[in-house]
mmCIF file of C-alpha atoms in Angstrom:
data_model
loop_
_atom_site.group_PDB
_atom_site.id
_atom_site.type_symbol
_atom_site.label_atom_id
_atom_site.label_comp_id
_atom_site.label_asym_id
_atom_site.label_seq_id
_atom_site.Cartn_x
_atom_site.Cartn_y
_atom_site.Cartn_z
ATOM 1 C CA MET A 90 127.852 132.526 111.782
ATOM 2 C CA ASP A 91 130.397 129.907 111.011
ATOM 3 C CA ILE A 92 128.626 127.801 108.093
ATOM 4 C CA ILE A 93 131.919 125.563 108.048
ATOM 5 C CA LYS A 94 131.489 124.724 111.631
ATOM 6 C CA MET A 95 127.731 124.115 111.048
ATOM 7 C CA PHE A 96 128.450 121.274 108.328
ATOM 8 C CA GLU A 97 130.762 119.836 110.516
ATOM 9 C CA GLU A 98 127.799 119.311 113.006
ATOM 10 C CA ILE A 99 125.456 118.267 110.420
ATOM 11 C CA ASP A 100 127.939 115.392 109.536
ATOM 12 C CA CYS A 101 128.355 114.632 113.597
ATOM 13 C CA MET A 102 124.395 114.332 113.998
ATOM 14 C CA SER A 103 123.529 112.347 110.498
ATOM 15 C CA GLU A 104 123.559 109.144 112.240
ATOM 16 C CA GLU A 105 121.089 109.909 114.738
ATOM 17 C CA TYR A 106 118.952 111.530 111.898
ATOM 18 C CA ILE A 107 119.359 108.734 109.766
ATOM 19 C CA GLY A 108 117.913 106.464 112.659
ATOM 20 C CA PHE A 109 114.768 108.879 113.142
ATOM 21 C CA TRP A 110 114.420 108.826 109.280
ATOM 22 C CA ARG A 111 114.355 104.818 109.495
ATOM 23 C CA ASP A 112 112.269 104.903 112.637
ATOM 24 C CA ILE A 113 109.111 106.962 110.792
ATOM 25 C CA CYS A 114 109.565 104.989 107.376
ATOM 26 C CA SER A 115 108.998 101.975 109.497
ATOM 27 C CA ILE A 116 105.660 103.021 110.411
ATOM 28 C CA GLU A 117 103.764 102.396 107.251
ATOM 29 C CA SER A 118 101.345 105.048 106.771
ATOM 30 C CA GLU A 119 99.258 104.793 103.680
ATOM 31 C CA SER A 120 97.097 107.955 103.194
ATOM 32 C CA GLY A 121 93.585 106.748 104.826
ATOM 33 C CA ASP A 122 95.119 105.115 107.783
ATOM 34 C CA ILE A 123 94.518 107.485 110.548
ATOM 35 C CA SER A 124 95.731 105.516 113.342
ATOM 36 C CA ALA A 125 99.204 104.907 111.321
ATOM 37 C CA LEU A 126 99.483 108.291 110.617
ATOM 38 C CA ASN A 127 99.079 109.426 113.767
ATOM 39 C CA SER A 128 101.910 107.109 115.182
ATOM 40 C CA VAL A 129 104.373 108.703 112.853
ATOM 41 C CA ALA A 130 103.040 112.300 114.270
ATOM 42 C CA ASP A 131 103.359 110.822 117.529
ATOM 43 C CA SER A 132 107.414 109.460 116.920
ATOM 44 C CA ILE A 133 107.906 113.129 114.921
ATOM 45 C CA SER A 134 106.548 114.930 118.228
ATOM 46 C CA THR A 135 108.738 113.265 120.445
ATOM 47 C CA PHE A 136 111.988 113.035 118.614
ATOM 48 C CA ALA A 137 111.292 117.142 117.668
ATOM 49 C CA GLN A 138 110.575 117.901 121.573
ATOM 50 C CA ARG A 139 113.612 116.069 122.199
ATOM 51 C CA GLN A 140 115.954 118.269 119.932
ATOM 52 C CA GLY A 141 114.692 121.399 121.376
ATOM 53 C CA PHE A 142 111.745 122.367 118.827
ATOM 54 C CA GLY A 143 108.229 123.207 119.886
ATOM 55 C CA VAL A 144 105.109 121.266 118.242
ATOM 56 C CA HIS A 145 101.833 122.083 117.457
ATOM 57 C CA ARG A 146 99.153 119.401 116.674
ATOM 58 C CA GLN A 147 96.040 120.106 114.361
ATOM 59 C CA VAL A 148 93.420 117.454 114.918
ATOM 60 C CA PHE A 149 90.883 116.545 111.684
ATOM 61 C CA ASP A 150 87.789 114.476 111.460
ATOM 62 C CA LYS A 151 88.616 112.287 108.366
ATOM 63 C CA ALA A 152 92.666 112.639 107.987
ATOM 64 C CA GLY A 153 95.579 111.982 110.165
ATOM 65 C CA ASP A 154 97.006 114.931 112.302
ATOM 66 C CA PHE A 155 98.973 117.700 110.989
ATOM 67 C CA LEU A 156 101.970 119.085 112.440
ATOM 68 C CA THR A 157 104.149 122.458 112.650
ATOM 69 C CA VAL A 158 107.706 121.872 114.143
ATOM 70 C CA GLU A 159 108.877 125.390 115.761
ATOM 71 C CA LEU A 160 112.265 126.819 115.861
ATOM 72 C CA ASN A 161 112.628 130.530 117.358
ATOM 73 C CA GLU A 162 108.608 130.617 117.266
ATOM 74 C CA GLY A 163 107.794 134.293 117.571
ATOM 75 C CA ALA A 164 111.120 135.863 116.317
ATOM 76 C CA GLU A 165 111.285 137.819 112.969
ATOM 77 C CA LYS A 166 110.217 135.142 110.445
ATOM 78 C CA GLY A 167 112.805 133.432 108.195
ATOM 79 C CA TYR A 168 112.153 130.613 105.847
ATOM 80 C CA ALA A 169 109.262 127.559 106.202
ATOM 81 C CA PHE A 170 109.956 123.976 105.191
ATOM 82 C CA LEU A 171 107.324 121.491 104.021
ATOM 83 C CA ALA A 172 106.750 118.010 103.993
ATOM 84 C CA HIS A 173 104.033 115.019 104.058
ATOM 85 C CA MET A 174 103.629 112.026 106.563
ATOM 86 C CA ASP A 175 101.716 110.027 104.223
ATOM 87 C CA THR A 176 102.696 107.350 101.773
ATOM 88 C CA VAL A 177 101.048 105.840 98.926
ATOM 89 C CA HIS A 178 101.818 102.292 99.969
ATOM 90 C CA LYS A 179 99.735 99.504 101.463
ATOM 91 C CA LYS A 180 101.035 97.909 104.422
ATOM 92 C CA GLY A 181 103.448 94.811 103.840
ATOM 93 C CA LYS A 182 104.464 96.019 100.420
ATOM 94 C CA PHE A 183 108.047 95.937 101.504
ATOM 95 C CA GLY A 184 108.156 92.888 103.625
ATOM 96 C CA TYR A 185 109.601 92.810 107.160
ATOM 97 C CA PRO A 186 111.261 94.825 108.448
ATOM 98 C CA PRO A 187 109.863 97.418 105.893
ATOM 99 C CA VAL A 188 113.024 99.664 105.594
ATOM 100 C CA LYS A 189 116.502 98.117 105.045
ATOM 101 C CA ILE A 190 119.946 99.666 104.590
ATOM 102 C CA SER A 191 122.865 98.432 102.736
ATOM 103 C CA GLY A 192 125.738 100.930 102.419
ATOM 104 C CA ASP A 193 124.373 104.191 100.895
ATOM 105 C CA ILE A 194 121.182 102.378 100.077
ATOM 106 C CA MET A 195 117.734 102.832 101.874
ATOM 107 C CA THR A 196 114.694 100.984 100.933
ATOM 108 C CA GLY A 197 111.301 101.346 102.265
ATOM 109 C CA PRO A 198 108.101 103.133 102.129
ATOM 110 C CA GLY A 199 108.529 106.757 101.957
ATOM 111 C CA VAL A 200 112.222 106.819 102.235
ATOM 112 C CA ILE A 201 112.139 109.588 99.472
ATOM 113 C CA ASP A 202 108.385 110.435 99.472
ATOM 114 C CA CYS A 203 108.697 112.073 101.789
ATOM 115 C CA LYS A 204 109.776 111.127 105.016
ATOM 116 C CA GLY A 205 113.534 111.693 104.014
ATOM 117 C CA GLY A 206 112.735 115.094 103.748
ATOM 118 C CA ILE A 207 111.363 115.299 107.269
ATOM 119 C CA ALA A 208 114.545 114.219 108.308
ATOM 120 C CA VAL A 209 116.504 116.608 106.124
ATOM 121 C CA ALA A 210 114.229 119.599 107.464
ATOM 122 C CA LEU A 211 114.851 118.614 111.088
ATOM 123 C CA LEU A 212 118.409 118.261 110.735
ATOM 124 C CA ALA A 213 118.566 121.379 109.198
ATOM 125 C CA MET A 214 116.662 123.293 111.771
ATOM 126 C CA LYS A 215 118.657 121.701 114.632
ATOM 127 C CA ALA A 216 121.876 122.760 112.953
ATOM 128 C CA LEU A 217 120.519 126.420 112.746
ATOM 129 C CA ALA A 218 119.645 126.276 116.513
ATOM 130 C CA LYS A 219 123.130 124.779 117.614
ATOM 131 C CA ASN A 220 124.820 128.016 115.742
ATOM 132 C CA GLY A 221 122.739 130.839 117.392
ATOM 133 C CA TYR A 222 120.381 131.225 114.113
ATOM 134 C CA ASP A 223 117.848 133.817 115.604
ATOM 135 C CA ARG A 224 114.897 133.769 112.981
ATOM 136 C CA HIS A 225 111.506 131.601 113.206
ATOM 137 C CA THR A 226 111.633 128.539 111.028
ATOM 138 C CA ARG A 227 108.672 126.439 110.676
ATOM 139 C CA LEU A 228 108.363 122.857 109.327
ATOM 140 C CA ILE A 229 104.758 122.212 108.090
ATOM 141 C CA LEU A 230 103.910 118.469 108.033
ATOM 142 C CA THR A 231 100.667 116.931 106.440
ATOM 143 C CA SER A 232 98.937 114.026 106.448
ATOM 144 C CA ASP A 233 96.877 113.501 103.017
ATOM 145 C CA GLU A 234 99.260 114.998 100.370
ATOM 146 C CA GLU A 235 99.086 111.902 98.290
ATOM 147 C CA VAL A 236 95.132 112.052 97.611
ATOM 148 C CA SER A 237 95.642 115.683 96.948
ATOM 149 C CA ASN A 238 94.103 116.645 100.833
ATOM 150 C CA THR A 239 91.022 114.686 99.734
ATOM 151 C CA PHE A 240 90.553 113.707 103.643
ATOM 152 C CA SER A 241 91.273 116.785 105.327
ATOM 153 C CA GLY A 242 89.759 119.047 102.567
ATOM 154 C CA GLN A 243 89.813 122.710 102.803
ATOM 155 C CA ASP A 244 90.243 123.049 106.243
ATOM 156 C CA GLY A 245 93.694 121.180 105.583
ATOM 157 C CA ILE A 246 94.620 123.325 102.688
ATOM 158 C CA ASP A 247 93.805 126.304 104.791
ATOM 159 C CA PHE A 248 96.169 124.994 107.461
ATOM 160 C CA ILE A 249 98.870 125.099 105.014
ATOM 161 C CA ILE A 250 98.570 128.372 103.556
ATOM 162 C CA LYS A 251 97.895 129.807 107.271
ATOM 163 C CA ASN A 252 101.208 128.513 108.833
ATOM 164 C CA ALA A 253 103.228 129.578 105.625
ATOM 165 C CA LYS A 254 102.078 132.929 105.135
ATOM 166 C CA GLY A 255 104.864 135.739 106.134
ATOM 167 C CA PHE A 256 108.074 133.539 105.782
ATOM 168 C CA ASN A 257 110.517 134.983 103.271
ATOM 169 C CA GLY A 258 110.203 131.530 101.085
ATOM 170 C CA ALA A 259 109.154 127.718 101.092
ATOM 171 C CA PHE A 260 111.470 125.017 100.803
ATOM 172 C CA ASN A 261 109.542 121.811 100.120
ATOM 173 C CA CYS A 262 111.419 118.617 101.090
ATOM 174 C CA GLU A 263 109.688 116.248 98.614
ATOM 175 C CA VAL A 264 111.249 113.871 96.300
ATOM 176 C CA GLY A 265 114.716 115.024 95.594
ATOM 177 C CA VAL A 266 116.389 114.249 92.505
ATOM 178 C CA ASP A 267 119.775 114.747 91.862
ATOM 179 C CA GLY A 268 121.008 118.074 90.746
ATOM 180 C CA GLU A 269 117.583 119.394 90.406
ATOM 181 C CA ALA A 270 115.483 122.305 92.537
ATOM 182 C CA LEU A 271 111.757 122.396 91.342
ATOM 183 C CA VAL A 272 110.600 125.755 90.176
ATOM 184 C CA ALA A 273 107.143 124.589 88.945
ATOM 185 C CA ARG A 274 104.692 121.785 89.219
ATOM 186 C CA LYS A 275 101.724 120.734 87.434
ATOM 187 C CA GLY A 276 98.225 120.925 88.991
ATOM 188 C CA ILE A 277 96.005 117.869 89.312
ATOM 189 C CA LEU A 278 92.520 117.214 88.382
ATOM 190 C CA ARG A 279 91.120 114.234 89.180
ATOM 191 C CA LEU A 280 87.745 113.387 87.785
ATOM 192 C CA LYS A 281 85.468 110.334 87.516
ATOM 193 C CA VAL A 282 83.061 109.516 84.563
ATOM 194 C CA ARG A 283 80.091 107.480 85.036
ATOM 195 C CA ILE A 284 78.383 105.735 82.128
ATOM 196 C CA THR A 285 75.005 104.349 81.884
ATOM 197 C CA GLY A 286 73.427 101.783 79.025
ATOM 198 C CA LYS A 287 71.123 98.965 79.098
ATOM 199 C CA ALA A 288 71.635 95.370 80.297
ATOM 200 C CA SER A 289 70.391 92.617 78.082
ATOM 201 C CA HIS A 290 71.466 89.026 77.369
ATOM 202 C CA SER A 291 74.771 88.881 75.598
ATOM 203 C CA GLY A 292 73.287 85.804 73.434
ATOM 204 C CA ILE A 293 69.764 85.871 73.129
ATOM 205 C CA SER A 294 69.394 89.879 72.834
ATOM 206 C CA TYR A 295 72.923 90.826 71.814
ATOM 207 C CA PHE A 296 71.461 94.045 70.011
ATOM 208 C CA ASP A 297 68.914 94.732 72.583
ATOM 209 C CA GLY A 298 71.613 95.961 74.805
ATOM 210 C CA ILE A 299 73.591 99.270 75.068
ATOM 211 C CA SER A 300 77.127 98.936 76.259
ATOM 212 C CA ALA A 301 78.461 101.188 79.132
ATOM 213 C CA ILE A 302 81.901 99.655 78.743
ATOM 214 C CA ARG A 303 81.916 100.273 74.917
ATOM 215 C CA GLU A 304 81.057 104.107 75.571
ATOM 216 C CA ALA A 305 83.700 104.106 77.871
ATOM 217 C CA ALA A 306 86.159 102.478 75.368
ATOM 218 C CA TYR A 307 85.394 105.529 72.938
ATOM 219 C CA LYS A 308 85.590 108.170 75.594
ATOM 220 C CA ILE A 309 88.817 106.888 76.935
ATOM 221 C CA ILE A 310 90.420 106.932 73.350
ATOM 222 C CA GLU A 311 89.294 110.196 73.063
ATOM 223 C CA LEU A 312 90.700 111.588 76.125
ATOM 224 C CA GLU A 313 94.006 109.992 75.813
ATOM 225 C CA LYS A 314 94.645 111.210 72.242
ATOM 226 C CA MET A 315 94.240 114.718 73.499
ATOM 227 C CA SER A 316 97.569 114.470 75.866
ATOM 228 C CA VAL A 317 100.434 116.780 74.576
ATOM 229 C CA SER A 318 103.904 116.644 75.732
ATOM 230 C CA ASP A 319 105.094 118.778 77.879
ATOM 231 C CA GLY A 320 101.508 120.077 77.931
ATOM 232 C CA VAL A 321 98.264 118.847 79.500
ATOM 233 C CA THR A 322 97.880 115.197 79.854
ATOM 234 C CA TYR A 323 94.584 112.604 80.400
ATOM 235 C CA ASN A 324 95.466 109.463 82.023
ATOM 236 C CA CYS A 325 92.417 107.025 82.081
ATOM 237 C CA ALA A 326 93.060 104.733 84.935
ATOM 238 C CA ILE A 327 90.889 102.819 86.962
ATOM 239 C CA ILE A 328 88.050 101.337 85.224
ATOM 240 C CA SER A 329 84.988 99.380 86.629
ATOM 241 C CA GLY A 330 81.636 97.869 85.160
ATOM 242 C CA GLY A 331 79.701 95.083 84.140
ATOM 243 C CA GLU A 332 77.954 92.143 85.928
ATOM 244 C CA ALA A 333 78.824 89.179 84.240
ATOM 245 C CA ALA A 334 80.565 87.738 80.646
ATOM 246 C CA ASN A 335 77.094 86.805 79.785
ATOM 247 C CA ILE A 336 75.365 90.343 80.268
ATOM 248 C CA ILE A 337 75.947 93.639 78.115
ATOM 249 C CA PRO A 338 77.043 95.968 80.557
ATOM 250 C CA ALA A 339 74.826 98.580 81.957
ATOM 251 C CA TYR A 340 77.092 100.955 83.990
ATOM 252 C CA CYS A 341 80.686 101.430 83.792
ATOM 253 C CA GLU A 342 83.139 104.501 85.462
ATOM 254 C CA PHE A 343 86.595 105.141 85.066
ATOM 255 C CA THR A 344 89.000 108.170 86.719
ATOM 256 C CA VAL A 345 90.734 110.698 84.828
ATOM 257 C CA ASP A 346 94.019 112.087 86.192
ATOM 258 C CA ILE A 347 94.729 115.419 84.231
ATOM 259 C CA ARG A 348 97.969 117.176 84.833
ATOM 260 C CA VAL A 349 98.029 121.370 83.958
ATOM 261 C CA LYS A 350 100.474 124.066 84.245
ATOM 262 C CA THR A 351 97.851 126.569 84.960
ATOM 263 C CA LEU A 352 94.672 127.050 86.212
ATOM 264 C CA ASP A 353 93.340 128.411 83.035
ATOM 265 C CA GLU A 354 94.533 124.629 81.593
ATOM 266 C CA MET A 355 92.855 123.033 84.709
ATOM 267 C CA GLN A 356 89.200 124.756 83.358
ATOM 268 C CA CYS A 357 89.824 124.137 79.815
ATOM 269 C CA ALA A 358 90.785 120.461 80.475
ATOM 270 C CA TYR A 359 87.147 120.173 82.935
ATOM 271 C CA ASP A 360 85.193 121.612 80.015
ATOM 272 C CA THR A 361 86.927 119.136 77.767
ATOM 273 C CA VAL A 362 86.022 115.927 79.978
ATOM 274 C CA GLN A 363 82.128 117.513 80.446
ATOM 275 C CA ASN A 364 82.079 117.813 76.808
ATOM 276 C CA ILE A 365 83.270 114.156 76.054
ATOM 277 C CA ALA A 366 81.079 112.969 78.912
ATOM 278 C CA ALA A 367 77.848 115.069 77.261
ATOM 279 C CA HIS A 368 78.474 113.037 73.768
ATOM 280 C CA SER A 369 77.226 109.724 73.263
ATOM 281 C CA PHE A 370 79.521 107.524 70.766
ATOM 282 C CA VAL A 371 77.042 104.663 71.473
ATOM 283 C CA ASP A 372 73.477 105.809 70.993
ATOM 284 C CA GLY A 373 71.364 105.451 74.131
ATOM 285 C CA THR A 374 74.055 105.885 76.707
ATOM 286 C CA SER A 375 74.274 108.590 79.025
ATOM 287 C CA SER A 376 76.894 110.136 81.278
ATOM 288 C CA ASN A 377 78.035 112.433 84.115
ATOM 289 C CA ILE A 378 81.289 113.339 85.841
ATOM 290 C CA GLU A 379 82.304 114.203 89.513
ATOM 291 C CA VAL A 380 85.101 115.933 90.772
ATOM 292 C CA ILE A 381 87.437 113.763 92.889
ATOM 293 C CA SER A 382 89.996 116.132 93.877
ATOM 294 C CA ARG A 383 91.565 119.162 92.539
ATOM 295 C CA ARG A 384 95.207 120.536 93.284
ATOM 296 C CA PRO A 385 96.362 123.879 91.823
ATOM 297 C CA PRO A 386 99.873 123.817 90.023
ATOM 298 C CA LEU A 387 102.962 125.511 91.432
ATOM 299 C CA VAL A 388 103.303 127.914 88.709
ATOM 300 C CA LEU A 389 106.594 129.114 87.553
ATOM 301 C CA THR A 390 107.305 132.971 88.795
ATOM 302 C CA GLU A 391 109.894 135.260 89.059
ATOM 303 C CA GLU A 392 109.728 134.912 92.946
ATOM 304 C CA ASN A 393 110.319 131.201 92.675
ATOM 305 C CA ILE A 394 113.358 131.526 90.419
ATOM 306 C CA GLY A 395 114.624 134.249 92.952
ATOM 307 C CA LEU A 396 114.537 131.542 95.696
ATOM 308 C CA TYR A 397 116.192 129.184 93.559
ATOM 309 C CA THR A 398 119.259 131.610 92.528
ATOM 310 C CA LYS A 399 119.778 132.012 96.427
ATOM 311 C CA LEU A 400 120.018 128.077 96.747
ATOM 312 C CA GLU A 401 122.018 128.445 93.770
ATOM 313 C CA ALA A 402 124.608 130.685 95.215
ATOM 314 C CA VAL A 403 125.007 128.829 98.525
ATOM 315 C CA ALA A 404 125.717 125.898 96.856
ATOM 316 C CA SER A 405 128.706 127.392 94.309
ATOM 317 C CA GLU A 406 129.914 129.367 97.476
ATOM 318 C CA TYR A 407 130.290 126.236 99.509
ATOM 319 C CA LYS A 408 130.931 123.588 96.832
ATOM 320 C CA LEU A 409 127.646 121.853 97.652
ATOM 321 C CA GLU A 410 125.269 119.991 95.212
ATOM 322 C CA LYS A 411 124.732 121.951 92.101
ATOM 323 C CA LEU A 412 121.027 122.216 91.622
ATOM 324 C CA ASN A 413 119.638 122.967 88.020
ATOM 325 C CA MET A 414 116.387 124.650 87.601
ATOM 326 C CA ALA A 415 113.677 122.195 86.776
ATOM 327 C CA GLU A 416 110.043 121.648 86.417
ATOM 328 C CA SER A 417 107.885 118.218 87.271
ATOM 329 C CA GLY A 418 104.717 116.767 86.335
ATOM 330 C CA GLY A 419 104.154 115.959 89.794
ATOM 331 C CA GLY A 420 101.986 118.083 91.998
ATOM 332 C CA SER A 421 102.538 118.723 95.705
ATOM 333 C CA ASP A 422 101.309 121.105 98.671
ATOM 334 C CA SER A 423 103.803 123.666 97.246
ATOM 335 C CA ALA A 424 100.910 125.004 95.316
ATOM 336 C CA TYR A 425 99.188 126.075 98.693
ATOM 337 C CA THR A 426 102.578 127.567 100.038
ATOM 338 C CA GLN A 427 102.730 129.500 96.756
ATOM 339 C CA MET A 428 98.862 130.686 97.413
ATOM 340 C CA ALA A 429 100.188 132.070 100.614
ATOM 341 C CA GLY A 430 102.346 134.422 98.807
ATOM 342 C CA VAL A 431 105.425 132.582 99.693
ATOM 343 C CA PRO A 432 108.224 132.088 96.661
ATOM 344 C CA THR A 433 108.531 128.267 96.581
ATOM 345 C CA VAL A 434 111.091 126.009 95.701
ATOM 346 C CA CYS A 435 110.365 122.185 95.807
ATOM 347 C CA GLY A 436 111.795 118.836 95.380
ATOM 348 C CA LEU A 437 114.519 119.486 98.106
ATOM 349 C CA GLY A 438 114.347 116.277 99.958
ATOM 350 C CA THR A 439 116.363 113.051 99.926
ATOM 351 C CA THR A 440 117.511 111.862 96.685
ATOM 352 C CA GLY A 441 116.738 108.611 94.889
ATOM 353 C CA ALA A 442 114.169 106.953 92.698
ATOM 354 C CA PHE A 443 111.178 104.794 92.176
ATOM 355 C CA CYS A 444 108.833 106.499 94.349
ATOM 356 C CA HIS A 445 105.180 104.915 94.469
ATOM 357 C CA THR A 446 106.912 101.645 93.547
ATOM 358 C CA PRO A 447 108.131 98.794 95.580
ATOM 359 C CA LYS A 448 111.698 99.526 94.469
ATOM 360 C CA GLU A 449 111.852 102.869 96.091
ATOM 361 C CA TYR A 450 115.156 103.809 97.626
ATOM 362 C CA ALA A 451 117.073 106.463 99.113
ATOM 363 C CA SER A 452 120.708 107.695 98.984
ATOM 364 C CA VAL A 453 121.336 107.545 102.726
ATOM 365 C CA ARG A 454 124.329 110.649 102.553
ATOM 366 C CA SER A 455 121.981 112.859 100.476
ATOM 367 C CA LEU A 456 120.008 113.514 103.931
ATOM 368 C CA SER A 457 123.406 115.360 105.095
ATOM 369 C CA GLY A 458 123.924 117.100 101.845
ATOM 370 C CA ARG A 459 120.270 118.282 101.092
ATOM 371 C CA ALA A 460 120.341 119.251 105.139
ATOM 372 C CA LYS A 461 123.598 121.665 104.527
ATOM 373 C CA LEU A 462 122.174 123.315 101.606
ATOM 374 C CA LEU A 463 118.770 124.117 103.299
ATOM 375 C CA ALA A 464 120.702 125.213 106.697
ATOM 376 C CA ALA A 465 123.311 127.458 104.551
ATOM 377 C CA VAL A 466 120.823 129.083 102.396
ATOM 378 C CA CYS A 467 118.659 130.090 105.722
ATOM 379 C CA ALA A 468 121.803 131.048 107.722
ATOM 380 C CA LYS A 469 123.045 133.375 104.544
ATOM 381 C CA ASN A 470 119.774 134.829 103.773
#
């Protein structure tokens, strides 16, 4: 295969794919908005079929539809790509129109997290198709990655694992950072801690009350101080409790977002929160915990490093972006391609910054650069 010719074709096709990228980002699709997510899936399906790809769709009761986009289905397996269609942003956060392009900068919901990655994968697949690539390539698209597959549940996780099995490797086109390829990601354990105290009048009978909020404060401080740089971290976030300013609060709850490198660390972290919940800093309070979601880590393995080495070799041979091996504190669906027994490298989507904020932006030129890298590594391996 003529790799240089393939790169030239990627450059020629880039404008069309930039338009596709802009269009799907313009459909604001927060994780819980099934109608919007299915509109994104419709748009991707129509575009992919027009490009000559096969598309399969999986419907879920409580989540937006998942997709697989297929090149050479039924042939000997090559590589799988992965991305997600949901974003964290509520509608209207970016104004109207939600997507804006100025020079090399595109701003909007999901331009790097992770709809830019969808465009990267499809552009790479189209370039391979035009140049006679004959192996099966599959793009797996999910709709609730940002909430750790909460809405699709185990069925959604099983969908990823089933569709990744048997491929030579998986490239997750998640948020890209210039000069980085991720060979490991932390896992995520999200818990809710609920605390019960006793209500009373804050003026007449202050000392008869038992403050659930005071107990929560002790527990939060105890958890937060256990966070370790480059280790397990405990982020106590959403807090609610109390009825009125003149009532000692009888109830409080807060969430804990825990990041870990291994499943053993996840279990230890769960036990830690359980122990702190069981201990009452304020006499008379009681507590319990609920698991909101779990996402296993993408564990650093020799297989992941080996797949990264193939990317590095292609980048060096064709003078593409040099990618350094890196790890991330953010979780992703890459954990499930690894569970399928497939070497995985993550963070290969469009590059930019400020994901999960109203300042999210992407480098427009990174679309073609990352597509060239993925197309070349598939063609050469």
